XYZ file of C-alpha atoms in Angstrom:
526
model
C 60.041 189.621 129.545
C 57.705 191.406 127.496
C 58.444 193.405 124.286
C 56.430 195.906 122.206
C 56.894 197.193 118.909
C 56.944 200.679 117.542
C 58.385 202.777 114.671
C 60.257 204.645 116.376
C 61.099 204.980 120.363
C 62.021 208.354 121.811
C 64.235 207.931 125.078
C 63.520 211.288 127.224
C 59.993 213.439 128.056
C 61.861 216.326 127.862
C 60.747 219.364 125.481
C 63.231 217.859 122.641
C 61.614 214.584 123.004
C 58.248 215.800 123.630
C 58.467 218.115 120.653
C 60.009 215.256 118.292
C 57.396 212.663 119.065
C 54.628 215.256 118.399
C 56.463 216.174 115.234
C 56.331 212.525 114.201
C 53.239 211.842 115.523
C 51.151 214.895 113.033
C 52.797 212.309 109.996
C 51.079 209.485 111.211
C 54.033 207.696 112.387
C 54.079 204.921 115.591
C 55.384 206.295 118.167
C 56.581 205.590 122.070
C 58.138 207.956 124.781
C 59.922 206.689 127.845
C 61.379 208.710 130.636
C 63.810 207.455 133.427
C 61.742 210.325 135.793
C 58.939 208.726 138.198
C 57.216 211.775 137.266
C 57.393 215.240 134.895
C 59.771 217.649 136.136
C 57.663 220.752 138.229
C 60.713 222.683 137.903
C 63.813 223.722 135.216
C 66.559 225.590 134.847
C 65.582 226.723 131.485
C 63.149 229.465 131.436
C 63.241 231.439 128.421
C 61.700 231.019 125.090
C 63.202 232.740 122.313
C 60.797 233.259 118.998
C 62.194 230.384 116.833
C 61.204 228.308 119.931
C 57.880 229.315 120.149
C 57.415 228.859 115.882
C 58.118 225.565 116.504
C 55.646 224.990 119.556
C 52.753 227.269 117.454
C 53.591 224.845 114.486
C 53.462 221.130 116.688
C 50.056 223.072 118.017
C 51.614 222.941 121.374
C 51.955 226.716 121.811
C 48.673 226.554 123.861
C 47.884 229.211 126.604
C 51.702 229.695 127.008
C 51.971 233.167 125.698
C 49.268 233.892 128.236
C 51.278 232.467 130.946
C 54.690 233.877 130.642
C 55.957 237.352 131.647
C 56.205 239.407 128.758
C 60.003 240.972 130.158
C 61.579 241.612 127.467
C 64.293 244.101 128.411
C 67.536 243.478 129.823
C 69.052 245.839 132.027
C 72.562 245.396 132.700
C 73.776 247.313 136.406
C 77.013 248.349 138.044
C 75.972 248.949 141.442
C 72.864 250.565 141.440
C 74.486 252.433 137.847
C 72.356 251.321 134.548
C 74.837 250.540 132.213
C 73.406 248.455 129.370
C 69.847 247.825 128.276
C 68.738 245.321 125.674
C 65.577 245.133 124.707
C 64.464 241.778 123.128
C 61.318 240.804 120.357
C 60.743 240.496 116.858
C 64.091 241.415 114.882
C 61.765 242.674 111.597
C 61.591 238.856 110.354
C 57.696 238.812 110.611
C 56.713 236.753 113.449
C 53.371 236.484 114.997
C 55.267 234.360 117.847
C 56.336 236.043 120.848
C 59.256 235.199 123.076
C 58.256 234.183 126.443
C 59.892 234.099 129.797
C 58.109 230.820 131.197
C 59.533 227.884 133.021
C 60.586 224.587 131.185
C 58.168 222.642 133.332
C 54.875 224.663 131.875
C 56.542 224.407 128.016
C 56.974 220.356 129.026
C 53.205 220.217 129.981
C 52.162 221.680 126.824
C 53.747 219.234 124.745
C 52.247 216.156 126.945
C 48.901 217.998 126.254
C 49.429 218.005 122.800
C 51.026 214.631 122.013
C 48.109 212.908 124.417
C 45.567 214.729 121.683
C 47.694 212.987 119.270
C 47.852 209.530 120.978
C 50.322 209.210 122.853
C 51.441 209.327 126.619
C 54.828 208.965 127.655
C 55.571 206.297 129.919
C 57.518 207.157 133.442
C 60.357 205.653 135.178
C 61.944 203.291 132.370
C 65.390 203.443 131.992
C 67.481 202.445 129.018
C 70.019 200.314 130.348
C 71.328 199.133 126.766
C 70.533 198.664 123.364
C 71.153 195.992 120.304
C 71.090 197.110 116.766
C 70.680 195.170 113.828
C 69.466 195.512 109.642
C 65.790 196.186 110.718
C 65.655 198.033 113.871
C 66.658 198.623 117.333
C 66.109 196.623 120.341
C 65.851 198.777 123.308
C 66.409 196.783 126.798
C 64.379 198.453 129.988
C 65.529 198.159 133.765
C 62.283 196.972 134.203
C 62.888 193.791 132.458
C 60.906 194.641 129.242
C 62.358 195.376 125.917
C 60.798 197.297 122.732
C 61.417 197.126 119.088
C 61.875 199.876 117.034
C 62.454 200.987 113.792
C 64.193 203.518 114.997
C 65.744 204.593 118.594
C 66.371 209.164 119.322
C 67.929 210.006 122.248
C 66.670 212.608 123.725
C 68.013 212.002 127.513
C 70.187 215.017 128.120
C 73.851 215.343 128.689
C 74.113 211.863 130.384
C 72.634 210.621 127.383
C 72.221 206.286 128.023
C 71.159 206.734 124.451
C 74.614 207.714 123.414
C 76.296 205.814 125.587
C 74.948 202.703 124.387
C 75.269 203.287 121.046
C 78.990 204.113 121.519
C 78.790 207.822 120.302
C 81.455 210.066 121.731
C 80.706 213.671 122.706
C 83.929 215.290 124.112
C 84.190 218.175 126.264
C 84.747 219.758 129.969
C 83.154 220.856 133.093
C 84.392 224.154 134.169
C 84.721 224.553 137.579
C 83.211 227.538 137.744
C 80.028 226.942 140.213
C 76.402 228.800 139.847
C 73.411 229.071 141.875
C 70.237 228.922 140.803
C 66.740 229.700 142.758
C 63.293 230.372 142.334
C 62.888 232.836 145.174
C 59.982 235.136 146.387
C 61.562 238.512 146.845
C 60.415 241.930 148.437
C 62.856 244.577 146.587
C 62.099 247.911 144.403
C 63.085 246.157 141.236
C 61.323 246.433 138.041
C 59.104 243.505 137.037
C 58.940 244.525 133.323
C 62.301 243.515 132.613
C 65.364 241.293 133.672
C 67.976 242.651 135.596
C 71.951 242.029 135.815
C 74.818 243.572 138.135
C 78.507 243.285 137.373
C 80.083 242.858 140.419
C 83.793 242.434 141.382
C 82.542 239.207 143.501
C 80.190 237.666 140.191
C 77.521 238.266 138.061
C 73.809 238.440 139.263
C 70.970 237.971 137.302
C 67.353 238.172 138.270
C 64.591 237.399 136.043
C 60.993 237.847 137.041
C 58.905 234.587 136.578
C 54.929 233.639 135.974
C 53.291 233.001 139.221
C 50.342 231.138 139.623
C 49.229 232.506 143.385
C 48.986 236.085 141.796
C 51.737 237.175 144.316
C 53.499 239.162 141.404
C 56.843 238.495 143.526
C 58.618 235.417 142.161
C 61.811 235.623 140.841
C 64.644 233.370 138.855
C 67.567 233.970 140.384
C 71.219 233.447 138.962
C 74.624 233.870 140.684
C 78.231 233.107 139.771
C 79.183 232.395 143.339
C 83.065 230.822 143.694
C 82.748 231.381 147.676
C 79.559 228.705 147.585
C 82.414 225.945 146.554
C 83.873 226.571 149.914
C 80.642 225.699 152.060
C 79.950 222.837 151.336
C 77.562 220.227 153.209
C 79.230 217.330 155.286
C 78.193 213.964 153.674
C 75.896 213.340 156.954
C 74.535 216.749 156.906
C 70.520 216.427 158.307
C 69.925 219.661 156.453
C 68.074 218.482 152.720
C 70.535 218.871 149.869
C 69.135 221.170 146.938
C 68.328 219.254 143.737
C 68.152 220.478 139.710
C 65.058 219.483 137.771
C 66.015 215.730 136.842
C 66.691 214.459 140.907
C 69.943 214.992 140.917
C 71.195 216.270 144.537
C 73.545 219.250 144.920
C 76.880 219.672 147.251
C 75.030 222.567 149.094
C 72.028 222.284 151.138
C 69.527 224.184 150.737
C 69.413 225.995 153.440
C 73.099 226.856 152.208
C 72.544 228.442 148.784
C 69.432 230.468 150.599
C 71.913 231.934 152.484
C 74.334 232.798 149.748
C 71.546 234.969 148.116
C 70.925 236.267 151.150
C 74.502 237.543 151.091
C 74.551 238.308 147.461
C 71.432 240.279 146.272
C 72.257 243.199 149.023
C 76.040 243.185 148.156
C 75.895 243.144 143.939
C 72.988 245.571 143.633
C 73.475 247.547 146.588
C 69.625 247.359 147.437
C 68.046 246.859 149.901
C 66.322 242.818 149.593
C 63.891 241.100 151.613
C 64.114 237.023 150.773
C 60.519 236.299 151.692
C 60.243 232.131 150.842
C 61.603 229.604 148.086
C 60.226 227.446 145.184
C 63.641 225.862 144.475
C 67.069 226.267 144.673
C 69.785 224.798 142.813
C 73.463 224.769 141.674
C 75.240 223.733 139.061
C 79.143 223.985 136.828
C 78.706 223.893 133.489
C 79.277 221.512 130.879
C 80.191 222.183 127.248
C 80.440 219.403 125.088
C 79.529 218.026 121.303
C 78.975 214.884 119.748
C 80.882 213.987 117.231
C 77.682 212.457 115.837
C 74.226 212.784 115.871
C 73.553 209.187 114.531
C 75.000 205.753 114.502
C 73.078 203.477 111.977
C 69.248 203.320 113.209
C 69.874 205.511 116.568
C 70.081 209.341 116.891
C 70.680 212.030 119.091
C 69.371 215.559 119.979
C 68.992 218.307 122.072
C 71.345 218.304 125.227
C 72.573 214.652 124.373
C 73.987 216.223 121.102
C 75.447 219.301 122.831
C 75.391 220.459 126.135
C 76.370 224.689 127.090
C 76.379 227.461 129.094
C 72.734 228.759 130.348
C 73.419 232.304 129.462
C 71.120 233.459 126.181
C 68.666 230.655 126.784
C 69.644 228.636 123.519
C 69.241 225.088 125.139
C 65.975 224.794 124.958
C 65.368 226.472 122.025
C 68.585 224.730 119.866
C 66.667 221.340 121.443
C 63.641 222.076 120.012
C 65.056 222.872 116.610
C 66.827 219.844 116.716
C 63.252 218.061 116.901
C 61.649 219.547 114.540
C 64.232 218.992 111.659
C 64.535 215.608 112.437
C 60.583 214.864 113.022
C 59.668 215.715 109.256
C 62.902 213.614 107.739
C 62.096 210.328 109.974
C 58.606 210.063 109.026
C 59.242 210.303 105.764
C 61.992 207.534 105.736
C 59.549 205.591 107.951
C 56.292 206.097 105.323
C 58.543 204.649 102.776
C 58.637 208.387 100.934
C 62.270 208.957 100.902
C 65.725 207.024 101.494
C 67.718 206.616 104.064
C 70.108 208.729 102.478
C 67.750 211.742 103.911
C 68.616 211.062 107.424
C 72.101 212.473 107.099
C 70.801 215.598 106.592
C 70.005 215.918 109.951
C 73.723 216.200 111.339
C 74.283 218.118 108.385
C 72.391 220.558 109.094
C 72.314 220.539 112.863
C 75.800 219.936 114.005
C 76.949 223.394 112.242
C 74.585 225.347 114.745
C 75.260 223.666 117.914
C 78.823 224.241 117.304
C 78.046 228.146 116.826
C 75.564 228.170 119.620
C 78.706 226.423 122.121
C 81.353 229.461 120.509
C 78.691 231.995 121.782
C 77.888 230.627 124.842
C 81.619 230.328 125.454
C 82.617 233.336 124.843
C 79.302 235.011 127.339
C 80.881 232.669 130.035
C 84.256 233.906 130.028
C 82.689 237.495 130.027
C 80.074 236.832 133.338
C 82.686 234.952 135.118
C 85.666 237.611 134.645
C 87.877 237.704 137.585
C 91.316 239.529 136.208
C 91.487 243.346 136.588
C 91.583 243.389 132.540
C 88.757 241.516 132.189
C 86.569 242.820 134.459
C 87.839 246.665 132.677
C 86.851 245.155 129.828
C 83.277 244.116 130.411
C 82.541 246.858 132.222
C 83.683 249.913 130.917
C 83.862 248.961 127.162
C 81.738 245.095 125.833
C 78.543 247.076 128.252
C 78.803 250.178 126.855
C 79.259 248.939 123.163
C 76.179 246.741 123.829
C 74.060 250.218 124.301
C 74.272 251.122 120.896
C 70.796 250.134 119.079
C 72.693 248.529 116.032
C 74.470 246.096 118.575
C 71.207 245.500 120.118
C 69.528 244.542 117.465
C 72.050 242.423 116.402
C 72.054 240.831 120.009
C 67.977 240.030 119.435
C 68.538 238.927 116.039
C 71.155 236.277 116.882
C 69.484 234.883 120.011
C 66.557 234.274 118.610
C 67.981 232.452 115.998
C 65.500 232.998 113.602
C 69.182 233.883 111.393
C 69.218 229.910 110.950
C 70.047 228.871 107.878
C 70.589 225.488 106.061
C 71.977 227.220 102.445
C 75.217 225.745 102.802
C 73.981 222.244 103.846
C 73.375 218.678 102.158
C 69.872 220.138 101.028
C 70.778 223.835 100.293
C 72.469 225.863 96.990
C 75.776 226.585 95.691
C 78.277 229.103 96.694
C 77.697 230.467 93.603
C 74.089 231.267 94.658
C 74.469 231.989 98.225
C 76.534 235.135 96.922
C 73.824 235.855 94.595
C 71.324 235.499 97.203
C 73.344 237.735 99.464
C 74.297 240.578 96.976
C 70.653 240.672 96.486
C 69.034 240.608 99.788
C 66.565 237.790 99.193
C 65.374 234.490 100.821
C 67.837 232.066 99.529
C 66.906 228.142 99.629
C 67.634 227.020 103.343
C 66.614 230.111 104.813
C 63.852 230.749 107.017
C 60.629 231.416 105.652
C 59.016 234.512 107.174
C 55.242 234.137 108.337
C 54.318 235.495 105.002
C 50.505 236.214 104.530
C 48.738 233.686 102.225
C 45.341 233.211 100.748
C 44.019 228.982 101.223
C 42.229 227.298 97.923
C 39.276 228.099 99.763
C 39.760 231.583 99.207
C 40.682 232.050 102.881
C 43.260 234.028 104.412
C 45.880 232.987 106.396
C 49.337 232.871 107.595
C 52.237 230.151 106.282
C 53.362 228.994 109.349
C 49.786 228.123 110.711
C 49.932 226.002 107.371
C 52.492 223.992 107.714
C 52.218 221.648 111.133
C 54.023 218.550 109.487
C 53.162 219.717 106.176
C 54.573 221.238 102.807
C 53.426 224.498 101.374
C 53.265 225.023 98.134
C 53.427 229.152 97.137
C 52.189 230.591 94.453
C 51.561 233.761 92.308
C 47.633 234.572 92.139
C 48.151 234.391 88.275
C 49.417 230.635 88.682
C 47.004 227.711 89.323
C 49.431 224.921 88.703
C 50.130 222.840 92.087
C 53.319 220.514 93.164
C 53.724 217.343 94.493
C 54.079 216.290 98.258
C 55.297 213.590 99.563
C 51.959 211.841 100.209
C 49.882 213.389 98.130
C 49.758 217.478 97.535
C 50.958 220.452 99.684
C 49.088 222.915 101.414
C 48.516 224.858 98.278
C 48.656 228.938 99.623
C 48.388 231.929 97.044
C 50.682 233.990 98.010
C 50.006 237.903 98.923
C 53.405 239.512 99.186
C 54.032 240.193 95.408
C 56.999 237.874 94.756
C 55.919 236.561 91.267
C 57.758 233.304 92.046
C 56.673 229.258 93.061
C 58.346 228.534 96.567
C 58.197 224.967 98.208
C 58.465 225.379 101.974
C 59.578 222.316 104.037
C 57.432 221.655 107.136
C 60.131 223.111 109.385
C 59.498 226.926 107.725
C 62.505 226.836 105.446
C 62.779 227.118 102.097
C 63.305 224.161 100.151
C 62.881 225.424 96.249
C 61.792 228.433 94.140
C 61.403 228.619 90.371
C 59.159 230.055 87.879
C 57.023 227.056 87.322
C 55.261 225.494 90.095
C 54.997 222.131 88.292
C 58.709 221.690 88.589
C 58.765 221.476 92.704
C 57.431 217.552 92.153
C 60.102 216.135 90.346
C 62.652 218.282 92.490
C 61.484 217.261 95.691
C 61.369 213.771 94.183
C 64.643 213.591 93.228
C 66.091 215.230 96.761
C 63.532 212.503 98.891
C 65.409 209.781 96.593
C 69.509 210.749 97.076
C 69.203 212.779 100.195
C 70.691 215.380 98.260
C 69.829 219.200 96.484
C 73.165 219.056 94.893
């Protein structure tokens, strides 16, 4: 038996994962990745990135070619027969973003991140399994089904909704598995549908969606297929069936084969759109019930959880991902800093704080989208249809709709490190950025005299913001901020944390350091 040493081991390769060790690893801390997988994932049921999720990537420096990759469909189109009921259109809610959302597979966003953390050191290390864990004053000692163990500092699971992670350290996550059943495909289709957008039909037999996908051959035809199929339950494969059972993204084999669920779509894209539909091959197909669940913890003493180990939801508004990769990032810049020795413990707590609020508004929303797709009563399909998708056509409810899936609304202002209610009021009365909200990509001038943009500052940093008549600097954490001048006019110091929000404003810059001091030391603003 062998055993390494680390400060801190991340169980999981998925984006969460991938993005927190890459987080961690731009502070300078140790770091090790293992993954129960023989191999990355080629394909994923996620396959949408919202423009909070691609902030984050742009600011790990994992963004990459992606936005060059992905289909740029960023209209919804919502049918009832071959009827356009609802269109959505979906991009930058007027919170000044120069990240775009992208419709791009998992896999791709997962292969970015390797790229990125292998420029920072790292490689993550394939088909080791957690099978328990010990805990103790100093650290964590992780046990492999390979025989070797490693010590950490510090253990995040980051291993999805079976989480071994949270198993082992005994934290409970509560929830159900609906029965309703899904399929899922990546399918190469020959229909008159429009590639510049996604598509939906209401149907009295279940919801179809089809998204149009990046495709490497240049074929232009490839398509992401979703159906809420209750008739699929009733074909199911014989135990000994020769016929290869489909399989999701993580090896796991489905009750259909999948020559089964081909068939089904077969079936279903002629009879919900009322088109005609040529099924021309398939890159994968899949099916799945959903889970909803939420841990009633994100951390028990030196071990944490995130992503889908912390909450697992519908699909529908492609906030898995994206809530993962928040996750990540607000816990990469609060470990490191515990682990440098530059704050107390006290600052982890934050984390669930912070965290747990939004995944618990992300599983409401989700919810309540399920119960609409998978309608079956006469009054809930009249519902949906004739009034929710014609509501959703007016613009204000549409930009509402792109406002809150993006979630670029997040806001820690009534957490462990935000203001008083007394200011959140204030803050709200008068329409400004109140401490815990998200700073917008404001446009900044470097020490240098350079311009630039705040977010392309920050990358594990602090920024420091400043009037052009003000000089004075603050302190950071290990040494000084990125020190920006800022451009927009606001004759006021802000201190942005390195996840984009805003951590303090006053009059004097000078005052940030013993602020931020003080916060690093309790784990508290308040």
């Amino acid at each position: 038996m062998t055993q390494a040493v680390t400060d801190v081991l991340v169980v999981g390769a998925g984006p969460t994962g991938l993005a927190l060790a890459c987080g961690l690893r731009l502070q300078g801390v140790d770091v090790r990745v293992v993954d129960r997988m023989p191999a990355p994932a080629t394909t994923s049921r996620a396959n949408f990135v919202h423009v909070r999720g691609s902030e984050v990537l742009d600011r790990l420096g994992a963004l990459g070619d992606l936005p060059q990759r992905a289909v740029r469909a960023m209209r919804i189109t919502t049918y009832l027969g071959d009827e356009p009921m609802m269109r959505i259109r979906f991009g930058d809610p007027g919170l000044r973003t120069a990240a775009p959302p992208m419709v791009v597979s998992q896999a791709l966003v997962e292969g970015e991140l390797r790229r990125r953390l292998a420029e920072l050191g790292v490689t993550p290390e394939w088909g080791a399994s957690l099978t328990g864990l010990v805990q103790d004053d100093d650290g964590v000692t992780a046990e492999l089904d390979d025989g070797r163990t490693v010590r950490a500092r510090w253990l995040v699971g980051c291993d999805g909704t079976s989480s071994a992670v949270r198993s082992a350290a005994g934290i409970n996550a509560p929830g159900v598995r609906l029965s309703e059943r899904f399929l899922l495909a990546d399918v190469h289709l020959d229909w008159d549908v429009d590639r510049t957008g996604t598509s939906g039909w209401v149907h009295p037999t279940g919801m179809l969606g089809a998204m149009p996908m990046p495709d490497d051959d240049g074929r232009a035809d490839l398509w992401r297929l979703i159906a809420y199929d209750p008739q699929s339950a009733l074909s199911e494969a014989p135990p000994d069936a020769a016929e290869p059972r489909a399989a999701d993204a993580y090896g796991r084999r489905s009750r259909l084969t999948e020559a089964q669920i081909l068939d089904r779509f077969r079936a279903i894209l002629p009879e919900r759109t009322g088109r005609e539909v040529w099924v021309l091959d398939s890159e994968w197909l899949s099916e799945f019930t959903i889970h909803r669940r939420l841990a009633d913890q994100y951390r028990r003493g030196r071990v944490f959880i995130a992503g889908d180990a912390a909450h697992a939801h519908a699909p529908f508004g492609g906030q898995g991902m994206l809530t993962g990769l928040g996750d990540a990032e607000n816990l990469a810049w609060k470990l490191a800093l515990v682990v440098r020795g530059r704050a107390s413990d006290g600052l982890l707590d934050t984390y669930e704080g912070e965290r747990r609020p939004l995944a618990t508004d992300v599983l409401r929303g989700t919810a309540n989208v399920t119960r609409i797709n998978v309608a079956t009563s006469p009054v809930g399909r009249f519902l949906r249809d004739q009034v929710l998708i014609r509501l959703f056509n007016q613009p204000w409810i549409q930009r509402w709709a792109t406002f809150t899936t993006s979630q670029l609304w997040v806001s820690y202002r009534s957490g462990p490190l935000g203001v008083g209610p007394a200011e959140r009021v204030a803050a709200r009365l008068r329409r400004r950025t109140c401490v815990g909200d998200r700073v917008p990509n404001l446009g900044c001038v470097r020490a240098d005299g350079a311009p630039t943009r705040l977010h392309a500052e920050l990358g594990g940093r602090w920024a420091l913001l400043v009037p052009p008549s003000d000089g004075a600097t603050g302190a950071e954490p290990d040494g000084e901020p990125a020190r920006l001048t800022r451009t927009d006019g606001v004759p006021e110091a802000w201190l942005v944390r390195p996840d984009g929000h805003l951590a303090w404003r006053g009059v004097d810059p000078a005052e940030s350091g013993p602020w931020l001091a003080e916060v690093l030391r309790t784990g508290s603003a308040r």
